[in-house]
Coordinates of C-alpha atoms in Angstrom, one line a residue:
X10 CA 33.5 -7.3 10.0
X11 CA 33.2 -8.3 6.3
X12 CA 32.8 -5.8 3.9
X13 CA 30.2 -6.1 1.0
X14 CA 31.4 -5.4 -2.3
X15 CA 28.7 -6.6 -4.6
X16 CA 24.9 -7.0 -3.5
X17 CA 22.3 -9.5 -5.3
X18 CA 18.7 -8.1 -4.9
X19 CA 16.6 -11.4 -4.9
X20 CA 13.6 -9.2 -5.7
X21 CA 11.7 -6.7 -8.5
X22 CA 9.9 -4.1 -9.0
X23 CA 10.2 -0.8 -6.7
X24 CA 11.8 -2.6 -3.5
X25 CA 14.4 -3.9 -5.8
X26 CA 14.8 -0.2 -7.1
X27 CA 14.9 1.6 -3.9
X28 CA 17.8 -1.2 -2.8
X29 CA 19.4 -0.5 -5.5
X30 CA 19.7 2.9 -5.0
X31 CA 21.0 2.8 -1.6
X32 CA 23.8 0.3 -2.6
X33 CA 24.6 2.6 -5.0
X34 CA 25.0 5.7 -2.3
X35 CA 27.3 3.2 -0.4
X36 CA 29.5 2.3 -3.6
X37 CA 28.2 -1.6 -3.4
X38 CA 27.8 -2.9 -6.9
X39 CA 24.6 -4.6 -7.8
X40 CA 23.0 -7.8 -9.5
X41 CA 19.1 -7.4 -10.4
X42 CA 17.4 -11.1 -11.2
X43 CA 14.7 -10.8 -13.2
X44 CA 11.5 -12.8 -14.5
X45 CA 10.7 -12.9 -18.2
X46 CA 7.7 -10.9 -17.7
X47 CA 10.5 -8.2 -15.8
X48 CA 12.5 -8.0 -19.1
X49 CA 12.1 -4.4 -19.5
X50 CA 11.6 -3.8 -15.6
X51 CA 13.3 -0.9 -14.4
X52 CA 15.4 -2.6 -11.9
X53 CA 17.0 -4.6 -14.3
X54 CA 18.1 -1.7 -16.0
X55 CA 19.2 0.7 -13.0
X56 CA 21.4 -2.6 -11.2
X57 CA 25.2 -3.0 -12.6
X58 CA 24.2 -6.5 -13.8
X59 CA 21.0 -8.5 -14.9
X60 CA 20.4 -11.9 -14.5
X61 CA 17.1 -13.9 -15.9
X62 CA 15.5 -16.6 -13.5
X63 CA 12.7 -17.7 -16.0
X64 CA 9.4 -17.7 -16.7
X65 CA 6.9 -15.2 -14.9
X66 CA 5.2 -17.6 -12.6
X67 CA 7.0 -16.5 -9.6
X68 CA 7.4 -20.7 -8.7
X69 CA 9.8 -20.4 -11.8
X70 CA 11.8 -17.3 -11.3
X71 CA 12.0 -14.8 -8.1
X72 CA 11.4 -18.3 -5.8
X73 CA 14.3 -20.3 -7.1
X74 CA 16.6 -20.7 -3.9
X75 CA 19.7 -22.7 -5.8
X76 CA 19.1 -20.8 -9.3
X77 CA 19.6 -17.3 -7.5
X78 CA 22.5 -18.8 -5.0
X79 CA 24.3 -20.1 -8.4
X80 CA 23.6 -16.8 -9.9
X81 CA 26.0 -15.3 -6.6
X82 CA 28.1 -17.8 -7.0
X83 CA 29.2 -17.4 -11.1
X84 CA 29.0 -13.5 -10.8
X85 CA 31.2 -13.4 -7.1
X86 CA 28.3 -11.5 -5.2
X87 CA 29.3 -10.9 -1.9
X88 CA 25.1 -10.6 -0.1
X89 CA 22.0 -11.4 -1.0
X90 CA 19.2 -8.6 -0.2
X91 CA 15.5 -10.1 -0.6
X92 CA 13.1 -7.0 -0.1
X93 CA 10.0 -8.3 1.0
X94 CA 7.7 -10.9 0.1
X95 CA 9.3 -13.8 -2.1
X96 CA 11.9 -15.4 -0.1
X97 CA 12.1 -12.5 2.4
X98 CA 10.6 -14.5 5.0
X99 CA 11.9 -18.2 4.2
X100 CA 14.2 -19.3 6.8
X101 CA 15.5 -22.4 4.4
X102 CA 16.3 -19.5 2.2
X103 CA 18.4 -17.9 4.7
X104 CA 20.2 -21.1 5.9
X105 CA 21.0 -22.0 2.6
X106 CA 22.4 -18.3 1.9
X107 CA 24.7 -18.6 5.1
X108 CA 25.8 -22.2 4.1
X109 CA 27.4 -20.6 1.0
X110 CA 29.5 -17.5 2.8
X111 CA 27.1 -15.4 1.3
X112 CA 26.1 -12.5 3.9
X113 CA 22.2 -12.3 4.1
X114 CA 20.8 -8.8 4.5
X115 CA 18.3 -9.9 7.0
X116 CA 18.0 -11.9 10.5
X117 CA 19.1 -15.3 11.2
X118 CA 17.1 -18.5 9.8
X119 CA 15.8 -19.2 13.8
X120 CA 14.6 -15.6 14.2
X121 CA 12.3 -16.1 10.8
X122 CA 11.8 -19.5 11.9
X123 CA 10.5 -18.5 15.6
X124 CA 8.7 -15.5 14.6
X125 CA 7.3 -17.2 11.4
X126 CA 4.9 -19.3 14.0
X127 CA 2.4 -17.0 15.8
X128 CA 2.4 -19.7 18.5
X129 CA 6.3 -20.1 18.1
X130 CA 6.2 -16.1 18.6
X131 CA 3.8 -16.3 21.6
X132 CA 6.0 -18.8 23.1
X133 CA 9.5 -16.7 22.8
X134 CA 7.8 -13.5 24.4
X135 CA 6.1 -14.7 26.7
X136 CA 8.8 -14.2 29.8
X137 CA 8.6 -10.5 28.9
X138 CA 5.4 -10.5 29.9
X139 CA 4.2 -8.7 27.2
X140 CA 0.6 -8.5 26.3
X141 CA -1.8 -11.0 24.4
X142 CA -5.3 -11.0 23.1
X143 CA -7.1 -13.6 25.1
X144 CA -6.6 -16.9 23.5
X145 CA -4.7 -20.3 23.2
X146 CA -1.6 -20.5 23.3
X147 CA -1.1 -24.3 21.7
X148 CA -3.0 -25.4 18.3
X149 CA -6.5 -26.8 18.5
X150 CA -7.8 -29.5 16.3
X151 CA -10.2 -30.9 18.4
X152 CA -13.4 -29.4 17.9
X153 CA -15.2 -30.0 21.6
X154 CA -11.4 -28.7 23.0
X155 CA -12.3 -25.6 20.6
X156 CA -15.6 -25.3 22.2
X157 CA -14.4 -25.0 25.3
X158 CA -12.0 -23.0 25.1
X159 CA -15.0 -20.3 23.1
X160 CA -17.0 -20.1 26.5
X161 CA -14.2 -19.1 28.6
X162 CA -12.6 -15.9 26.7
X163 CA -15.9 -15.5 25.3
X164 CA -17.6 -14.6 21.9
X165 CA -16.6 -13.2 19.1
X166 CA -13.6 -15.1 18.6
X167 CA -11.2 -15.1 16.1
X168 CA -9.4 -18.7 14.6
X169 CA -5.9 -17.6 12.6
X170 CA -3.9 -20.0 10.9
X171 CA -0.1 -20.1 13.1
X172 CA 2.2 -19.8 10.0
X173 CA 1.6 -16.9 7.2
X174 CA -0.6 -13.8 7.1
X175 CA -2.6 -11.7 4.8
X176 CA -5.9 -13.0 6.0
X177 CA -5.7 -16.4 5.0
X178 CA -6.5 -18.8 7.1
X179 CA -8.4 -16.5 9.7
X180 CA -11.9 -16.8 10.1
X181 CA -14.3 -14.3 12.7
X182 CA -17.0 -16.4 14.8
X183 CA -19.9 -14.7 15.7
X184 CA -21.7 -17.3 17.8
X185 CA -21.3 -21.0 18.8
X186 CA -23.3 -22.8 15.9
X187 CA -21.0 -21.2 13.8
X188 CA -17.6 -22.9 15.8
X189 CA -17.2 -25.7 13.9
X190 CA -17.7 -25.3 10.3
X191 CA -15.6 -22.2 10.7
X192 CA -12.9 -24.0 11.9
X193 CA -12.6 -26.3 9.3
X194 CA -12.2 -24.0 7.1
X195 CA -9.5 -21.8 8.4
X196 CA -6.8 -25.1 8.8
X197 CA -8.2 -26.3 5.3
X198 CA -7.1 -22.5 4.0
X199 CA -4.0 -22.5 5.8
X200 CA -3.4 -26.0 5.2
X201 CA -3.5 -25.0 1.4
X202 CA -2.1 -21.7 1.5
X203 CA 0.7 -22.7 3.5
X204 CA 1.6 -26.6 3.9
X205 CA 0.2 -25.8 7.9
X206 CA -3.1 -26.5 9.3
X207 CA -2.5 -25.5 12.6
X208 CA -5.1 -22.9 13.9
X209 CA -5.4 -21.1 17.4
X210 CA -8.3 -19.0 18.8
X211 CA -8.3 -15.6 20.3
X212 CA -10.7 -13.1 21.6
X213 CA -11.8 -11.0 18.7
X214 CA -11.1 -7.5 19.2
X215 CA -14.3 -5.4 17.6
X216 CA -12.9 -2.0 17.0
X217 CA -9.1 -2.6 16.4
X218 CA -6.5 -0.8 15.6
X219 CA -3.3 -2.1 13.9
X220 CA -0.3 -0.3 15.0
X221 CA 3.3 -1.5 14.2
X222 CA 6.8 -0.4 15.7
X223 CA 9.9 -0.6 13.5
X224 CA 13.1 -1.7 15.6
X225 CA 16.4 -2.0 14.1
X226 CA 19.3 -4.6 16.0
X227 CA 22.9 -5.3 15.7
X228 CA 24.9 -8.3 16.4
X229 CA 26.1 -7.0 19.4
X230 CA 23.1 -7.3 21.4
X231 CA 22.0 -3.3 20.6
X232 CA 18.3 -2.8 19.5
X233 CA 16.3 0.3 19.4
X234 CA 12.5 1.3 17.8
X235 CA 11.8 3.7 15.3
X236 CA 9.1 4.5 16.8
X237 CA 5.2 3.2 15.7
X238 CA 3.4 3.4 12.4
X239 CA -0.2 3.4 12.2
X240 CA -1.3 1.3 9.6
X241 CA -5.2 0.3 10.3
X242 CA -6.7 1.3 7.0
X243 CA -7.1 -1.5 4.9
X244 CA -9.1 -3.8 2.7
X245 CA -8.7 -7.5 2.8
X246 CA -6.7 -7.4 5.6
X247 CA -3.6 -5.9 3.9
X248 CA -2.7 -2.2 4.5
X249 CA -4.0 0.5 2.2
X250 CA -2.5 4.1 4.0
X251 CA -0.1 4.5 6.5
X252 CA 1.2 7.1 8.4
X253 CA 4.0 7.9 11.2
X254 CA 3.5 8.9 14.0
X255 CA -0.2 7.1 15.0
X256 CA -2.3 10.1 15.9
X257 CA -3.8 8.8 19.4
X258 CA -0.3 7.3 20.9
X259 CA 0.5 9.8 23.9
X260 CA 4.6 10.0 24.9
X261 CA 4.0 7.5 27.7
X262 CA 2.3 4.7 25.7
X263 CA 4.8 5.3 22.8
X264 CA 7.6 4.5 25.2
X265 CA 5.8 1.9 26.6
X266 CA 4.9 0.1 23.3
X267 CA 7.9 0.9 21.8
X268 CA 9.5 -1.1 24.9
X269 CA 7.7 -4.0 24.3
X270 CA 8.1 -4.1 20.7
X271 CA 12.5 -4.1 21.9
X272 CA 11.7 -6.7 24.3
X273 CA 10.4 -8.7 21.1
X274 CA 13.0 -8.5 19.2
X275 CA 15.5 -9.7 22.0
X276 CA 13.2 -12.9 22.2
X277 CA 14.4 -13.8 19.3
X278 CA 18.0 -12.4 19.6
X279 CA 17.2 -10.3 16.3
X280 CA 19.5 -8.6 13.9
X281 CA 18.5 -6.4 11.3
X282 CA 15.4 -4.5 10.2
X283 CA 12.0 -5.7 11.4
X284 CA 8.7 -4.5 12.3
X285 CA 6.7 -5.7 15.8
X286 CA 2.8 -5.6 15.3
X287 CA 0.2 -4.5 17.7
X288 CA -3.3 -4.7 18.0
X289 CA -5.1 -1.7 19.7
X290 CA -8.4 -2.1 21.4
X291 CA -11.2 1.3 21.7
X292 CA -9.4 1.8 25.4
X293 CA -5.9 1.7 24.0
X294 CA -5.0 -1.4 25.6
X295 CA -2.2 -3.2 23.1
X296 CA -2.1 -6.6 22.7
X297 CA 1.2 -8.1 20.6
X298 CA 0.1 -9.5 17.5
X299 CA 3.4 -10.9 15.4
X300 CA 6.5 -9.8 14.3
X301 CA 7.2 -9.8 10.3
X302 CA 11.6 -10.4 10.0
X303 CA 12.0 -8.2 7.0
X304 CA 11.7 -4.5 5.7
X305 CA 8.1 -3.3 5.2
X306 CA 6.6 -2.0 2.4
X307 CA 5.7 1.3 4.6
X308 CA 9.2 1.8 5.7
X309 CA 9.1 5.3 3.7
X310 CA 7.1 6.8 6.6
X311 CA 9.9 6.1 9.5
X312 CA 12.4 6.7 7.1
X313 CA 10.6 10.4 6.7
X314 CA 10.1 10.9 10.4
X315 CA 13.2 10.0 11.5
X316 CA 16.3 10.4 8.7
X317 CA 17.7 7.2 8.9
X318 CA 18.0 5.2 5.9
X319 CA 16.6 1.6 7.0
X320 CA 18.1 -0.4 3.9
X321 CA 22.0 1.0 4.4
X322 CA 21.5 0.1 7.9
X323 CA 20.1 -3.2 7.0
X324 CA 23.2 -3.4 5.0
X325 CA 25.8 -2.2 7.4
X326 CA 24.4 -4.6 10.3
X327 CA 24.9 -7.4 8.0
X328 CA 28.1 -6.4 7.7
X329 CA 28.8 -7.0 11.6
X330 CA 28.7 -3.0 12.2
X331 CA 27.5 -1.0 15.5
X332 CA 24.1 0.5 15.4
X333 CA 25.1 4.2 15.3
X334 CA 23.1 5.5 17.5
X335 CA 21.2 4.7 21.0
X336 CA 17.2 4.9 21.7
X337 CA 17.8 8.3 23.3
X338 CA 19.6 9.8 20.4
X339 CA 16.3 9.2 18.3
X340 CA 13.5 11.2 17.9
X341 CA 10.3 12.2 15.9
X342 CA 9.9 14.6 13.0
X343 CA 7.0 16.0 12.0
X344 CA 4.7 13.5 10.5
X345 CA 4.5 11.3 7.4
X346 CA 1.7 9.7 5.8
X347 CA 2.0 6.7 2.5
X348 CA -0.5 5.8 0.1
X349 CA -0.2 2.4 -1.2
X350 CA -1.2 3.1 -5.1
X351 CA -2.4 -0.1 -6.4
X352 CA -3.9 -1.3 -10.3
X353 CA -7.3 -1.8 -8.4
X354 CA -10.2 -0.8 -9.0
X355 CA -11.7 0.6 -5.2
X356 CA -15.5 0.4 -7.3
X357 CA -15.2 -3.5 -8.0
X358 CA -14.3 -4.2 -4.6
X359 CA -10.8 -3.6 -5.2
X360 CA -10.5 -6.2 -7.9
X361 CA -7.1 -6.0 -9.6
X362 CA -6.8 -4.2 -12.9
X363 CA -4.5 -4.7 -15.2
X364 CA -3.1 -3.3 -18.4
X365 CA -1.3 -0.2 -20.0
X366 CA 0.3 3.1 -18.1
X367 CA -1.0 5.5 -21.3
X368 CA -0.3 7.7 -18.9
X369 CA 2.4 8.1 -15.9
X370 CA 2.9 11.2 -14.5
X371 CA 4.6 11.3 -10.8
X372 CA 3.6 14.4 -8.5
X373 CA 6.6 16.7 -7.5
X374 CA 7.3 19.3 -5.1
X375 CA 9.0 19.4 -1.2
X376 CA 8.5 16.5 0.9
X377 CA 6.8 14.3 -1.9
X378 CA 8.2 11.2 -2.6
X379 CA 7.4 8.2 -5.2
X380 CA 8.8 4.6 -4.6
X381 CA 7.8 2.5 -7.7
X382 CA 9.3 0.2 -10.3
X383 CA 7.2 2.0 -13.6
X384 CA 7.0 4.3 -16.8
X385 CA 4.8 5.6 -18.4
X386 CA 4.3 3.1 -21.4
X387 CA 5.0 0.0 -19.7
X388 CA 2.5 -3.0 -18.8
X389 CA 1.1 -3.9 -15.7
X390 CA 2.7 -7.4 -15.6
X391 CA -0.7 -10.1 -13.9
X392 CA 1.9 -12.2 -12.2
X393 CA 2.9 -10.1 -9.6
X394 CA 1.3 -8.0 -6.5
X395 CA -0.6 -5.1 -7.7
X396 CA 1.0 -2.7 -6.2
X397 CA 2.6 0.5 -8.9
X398 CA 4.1 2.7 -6.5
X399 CA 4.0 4.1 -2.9
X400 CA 2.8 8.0 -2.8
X401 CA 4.7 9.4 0.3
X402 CA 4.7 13.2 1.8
X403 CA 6.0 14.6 5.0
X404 CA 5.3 17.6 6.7
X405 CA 5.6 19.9 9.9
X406 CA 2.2 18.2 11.3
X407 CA -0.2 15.6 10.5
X408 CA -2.9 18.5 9.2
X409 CA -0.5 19.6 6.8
X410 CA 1.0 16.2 6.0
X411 CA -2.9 15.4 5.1
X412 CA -3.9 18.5 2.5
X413 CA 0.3 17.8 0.8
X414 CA -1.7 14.0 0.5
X415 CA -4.2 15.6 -1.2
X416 CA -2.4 18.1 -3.7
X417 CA 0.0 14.7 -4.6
X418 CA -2.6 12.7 -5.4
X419 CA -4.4 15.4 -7.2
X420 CA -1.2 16.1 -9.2
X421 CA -0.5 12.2 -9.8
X422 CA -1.8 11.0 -13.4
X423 CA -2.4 7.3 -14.3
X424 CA -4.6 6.7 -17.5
X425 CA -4.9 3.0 -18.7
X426 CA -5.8 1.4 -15.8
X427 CA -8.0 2.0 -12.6
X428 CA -6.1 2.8 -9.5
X429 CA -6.4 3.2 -6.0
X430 CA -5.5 7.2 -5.9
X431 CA -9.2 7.9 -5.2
X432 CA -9.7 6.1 -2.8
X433 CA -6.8 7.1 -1.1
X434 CA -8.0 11.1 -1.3
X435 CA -11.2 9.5 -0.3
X436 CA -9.7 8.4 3.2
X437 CA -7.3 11.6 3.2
X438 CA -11.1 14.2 2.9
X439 CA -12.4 12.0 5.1
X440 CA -14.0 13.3 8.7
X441 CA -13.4 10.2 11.0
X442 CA -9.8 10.3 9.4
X443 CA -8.8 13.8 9.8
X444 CA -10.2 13.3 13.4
X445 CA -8.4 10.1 14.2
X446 CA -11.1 8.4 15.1
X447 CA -11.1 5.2 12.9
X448 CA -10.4 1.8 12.7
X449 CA -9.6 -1.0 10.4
X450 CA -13.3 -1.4 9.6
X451 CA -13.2 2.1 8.2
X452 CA -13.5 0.5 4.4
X453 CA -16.6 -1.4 5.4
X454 CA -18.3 1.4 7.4
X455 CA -17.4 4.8 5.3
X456 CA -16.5 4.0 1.8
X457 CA -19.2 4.0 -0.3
X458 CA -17.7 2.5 -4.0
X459 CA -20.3 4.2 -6.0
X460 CA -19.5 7.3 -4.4
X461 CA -15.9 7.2 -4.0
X462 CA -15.0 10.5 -6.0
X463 CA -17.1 12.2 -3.4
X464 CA -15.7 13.8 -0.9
X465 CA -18.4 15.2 1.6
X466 CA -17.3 17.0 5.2
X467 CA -20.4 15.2 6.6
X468 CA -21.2 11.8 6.5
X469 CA -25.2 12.3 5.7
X470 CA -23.4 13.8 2.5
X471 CA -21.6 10.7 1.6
X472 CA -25.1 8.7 1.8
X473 CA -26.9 11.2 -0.2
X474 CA -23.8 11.7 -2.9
X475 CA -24.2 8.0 -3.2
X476 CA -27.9 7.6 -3.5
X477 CA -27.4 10.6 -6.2
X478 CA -25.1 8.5 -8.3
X479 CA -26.6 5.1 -8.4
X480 CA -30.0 7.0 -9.7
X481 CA -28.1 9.1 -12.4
X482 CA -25.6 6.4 -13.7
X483 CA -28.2 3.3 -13.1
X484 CA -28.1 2.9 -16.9
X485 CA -24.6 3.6 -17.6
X486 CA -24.0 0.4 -14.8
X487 CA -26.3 -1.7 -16.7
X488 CA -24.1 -1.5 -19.7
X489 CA -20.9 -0.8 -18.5
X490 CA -21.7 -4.6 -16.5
X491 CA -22.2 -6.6 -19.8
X492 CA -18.8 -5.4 -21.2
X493 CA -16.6 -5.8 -17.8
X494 CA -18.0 -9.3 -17.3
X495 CA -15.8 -11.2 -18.7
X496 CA -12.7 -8.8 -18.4
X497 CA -13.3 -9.5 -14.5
X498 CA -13.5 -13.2 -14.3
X499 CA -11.0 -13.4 -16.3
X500 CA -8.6 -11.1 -13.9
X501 CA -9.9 -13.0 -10.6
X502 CA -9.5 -16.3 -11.9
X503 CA -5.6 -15.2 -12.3
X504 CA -5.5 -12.7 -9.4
X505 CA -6.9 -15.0 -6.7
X506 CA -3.9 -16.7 -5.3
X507 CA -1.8 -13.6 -5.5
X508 CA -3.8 -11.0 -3.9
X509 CA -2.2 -9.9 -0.6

């Protein structure tokens, strides 16, 4: 069991913060790396030492494997610890990391390497006999194979891209005239997005939800879950709100997810922190969807629910320790819910924002917490995701953990930019949420951008509040169109290859 002394955090921004922090709690000294655009970041300042990598452009700075391994090298670091996104996920990254003697705060290069692959990951699981969506479970390039393959599981289909995520490389078929050309175009996105063309096809599941278990394994063949997270409201395919427990999983199916999601992880003999995906049919039947070999951005929520501090035991299994406690020692609660608070505006379709925090004022109180990497002063840097913080409360119960929601986000100021805080109180006000019953098209069926800062019990309100505001503000539009016009191409000409 080696012992870490000094930790490099090959990341920015909050994750790199909240590491940080726990290294600090454990007496582990700590090396920040940093872009140019990061000078003033908040990270660099908070870690022991600071190291530039560059230029913003990500390509030259927070992606350079040999610049950040000399970096550990000259200042004796004893781990590396690389949040998420970035290198998280790089299995050269993590091979070159071990080749060094450096510990890496994370799974072995095969376990990214299999579970980087949906097909790879399909393959590893399968002798579990856990459940898939209908679908292939090789590549297709041939289009009449394709066509085949449509008529027997049936229409609507999905074709996703085998490496990466966030959408790309995913395209929804309706019907069989529309096979083909929608096939191209998911391997010529994933072929450009990342270096892969390789596509499979699955039934499309019309009223998912997207439910996630985090499991945590040790190098002595222990892994438990830490139970699910229900992350199914999103836009562009990337999670918006998340909350722990999911409000529809009954004791049985919990155990029985949470099994599979176990069985996953010892597919691919993993170590560390890491997160099992699900997809969730109208009947509750689960199918697996991937696993992601890294912390989450919505670890907040588990930590909340459960008390355990995922990145110190991230740390201590790196360190060859013993999980410290068993499945049965584990337990829920009360419930947690996280509002991802982005510089977007939810009225442009989400288009990123960027510019000045005039204004930055965090909410306070019991069971309120704010993961973010920003002050108030301090510029919303257009290299980066646009993510400012994560708004997290916990409570007794999920109707209480809702109305807290509410009072933070209320009590949360951001001037300068537009933010996604009212969309989030949107969802939080929202019937169908309250009830449970939604889905990950909730964005495209309830939110109404025009009438986002209304807040109706009834959804005949929302129609009307939004009818009410196009006719009043018709004018104020018109003008307001002229002047954002080139403010917006601008921002989605530089935005488009980093939105997640």
């Amino acid at each position: 069991m080696k012992k870490i002394g000094k930790l490099l955090i090959a990341n920015r921004g909050e994750i790199a913060l909240r590491i940080i922090r726990t290294a600090k709690e454990m007496g582990i000294a700590t090396v920040a790396v940093y872009s140019e655009a990061d000078r003033e970041a908040l990270h660099v300042r908070y870690a022991d030492e600071a190291v530039c990598l560059g230029p913003p452009p990500s390509s030259e700075s927070y992606l350079l494997t040999e610049k950040i391994i000399a970096v550990c090298k000259e200042l004796r670091v004893d781990a590396i610890h690389p949040g998420y996104g970035f290198l998280s996920e790089n299995a050269s990254f993590a091979k070159r990391v071990s080749e060094e003697g450096l510990l890496f705060v994370g799974p072995s290069p095969e376990a990214i390497k299999t579970m980087g692959s949906k097909l790879a990951a399909k393959s590893a699981v399968a002798i579990y006999g856990i459940p898939m969506v209908p679908g292939t479970e090789d590549a297709v390039e041939d289009i009449r194979e394709a066509l085949q393959i449509a008529e027997e599981i049936g229409y609507p289909l999905l074709i996703k891209a085998s490496a990466g995520g966030g959408g790309k490389g995913m395209r929804i078929v309706e019907k069989k005239e529309e096979l083909e050309e929608q096939m191209n175009r998911a391997i010529s996105e994933a072929k450009s997005a990342f270096g892969d063309g390789a596509v499979f096809i699955e039934k499309y599941i019309t009223s998912p939800r997207h439910i996630e278990f985090q499991i945590l394994g040790d190098s002595h063949g222990n892994t438990v879950h830490l139970f699910e997270r229900e992350c199914s409201i999103q836009r562009r395919h990337q999670k918006v709100i998340e909350e722990a427990p999911s409000a529809i999983l009954s004791e049985d199916l919990r155990q029985e997810m949470g099994q599979a999601a176990i069985d996953v992880a010892k597919a691919c003999a993993y170590e560390g922190a890491g997160t099992v995906e699900f997809i969730m049919d109208d009947k509750l039947n689960f199918y697996f969807l991937e696993m992601n070999t890294r912390l989450q951005v919505e670890h907040p929520v588990t930590e909340a629910i459960t008390g355990i501090d995922l990145v110190a035991e991230q740390i201590r299994i790196a360190e060859g320790a013993v999980l410290p406690f068993r499945q049965e020692d584990l337990s829920i609660n009360g419930h947690a819910v996280e509002s991802r608070v982005y510089a977007e505006d939810p009225k442009n379709n989400f288009l990123p924002d960027i510019g000045t925090l005039h204004t930055y004022r965090r909410p306070q109180g019991p069971g309120i917490r704010v993961d973010d990497g920003f002050e108030q002063g301090m510029q919303i840097p257009i290299y980066y995701d646009p993510m400012i913080a994560k708004l997290t409360v916990h409570a007794s119960d999920r109707d209480t953990a809702l109305k807290k929601m509410v009072r933070a986000i209320d009590e949360y100021e951001i001037t300068g930019i537009a933010t996604t805080l009212d969309f989030c109180k949107f969802v939080m006000l929202h019937p169908r949420f309250k009830s449970g019953d939604f889905d990950t098209n909730f964005v495209a069926q309830h939110f109404l951008p025009e009438a986002g800062e209304e807040n109706a019990d009834e959804e005949s309100e929302f129609l009307a509040a939004f009818l009410a505001t196009r006719l009043l503000n018709e004018k104020k539009w018109s003008q307001k169109t002229k002047q954002a016009t080139m403010k917006n191409r601008t921002v989605q000409s530089l935005w488009k290859t980093r939105l997640k």
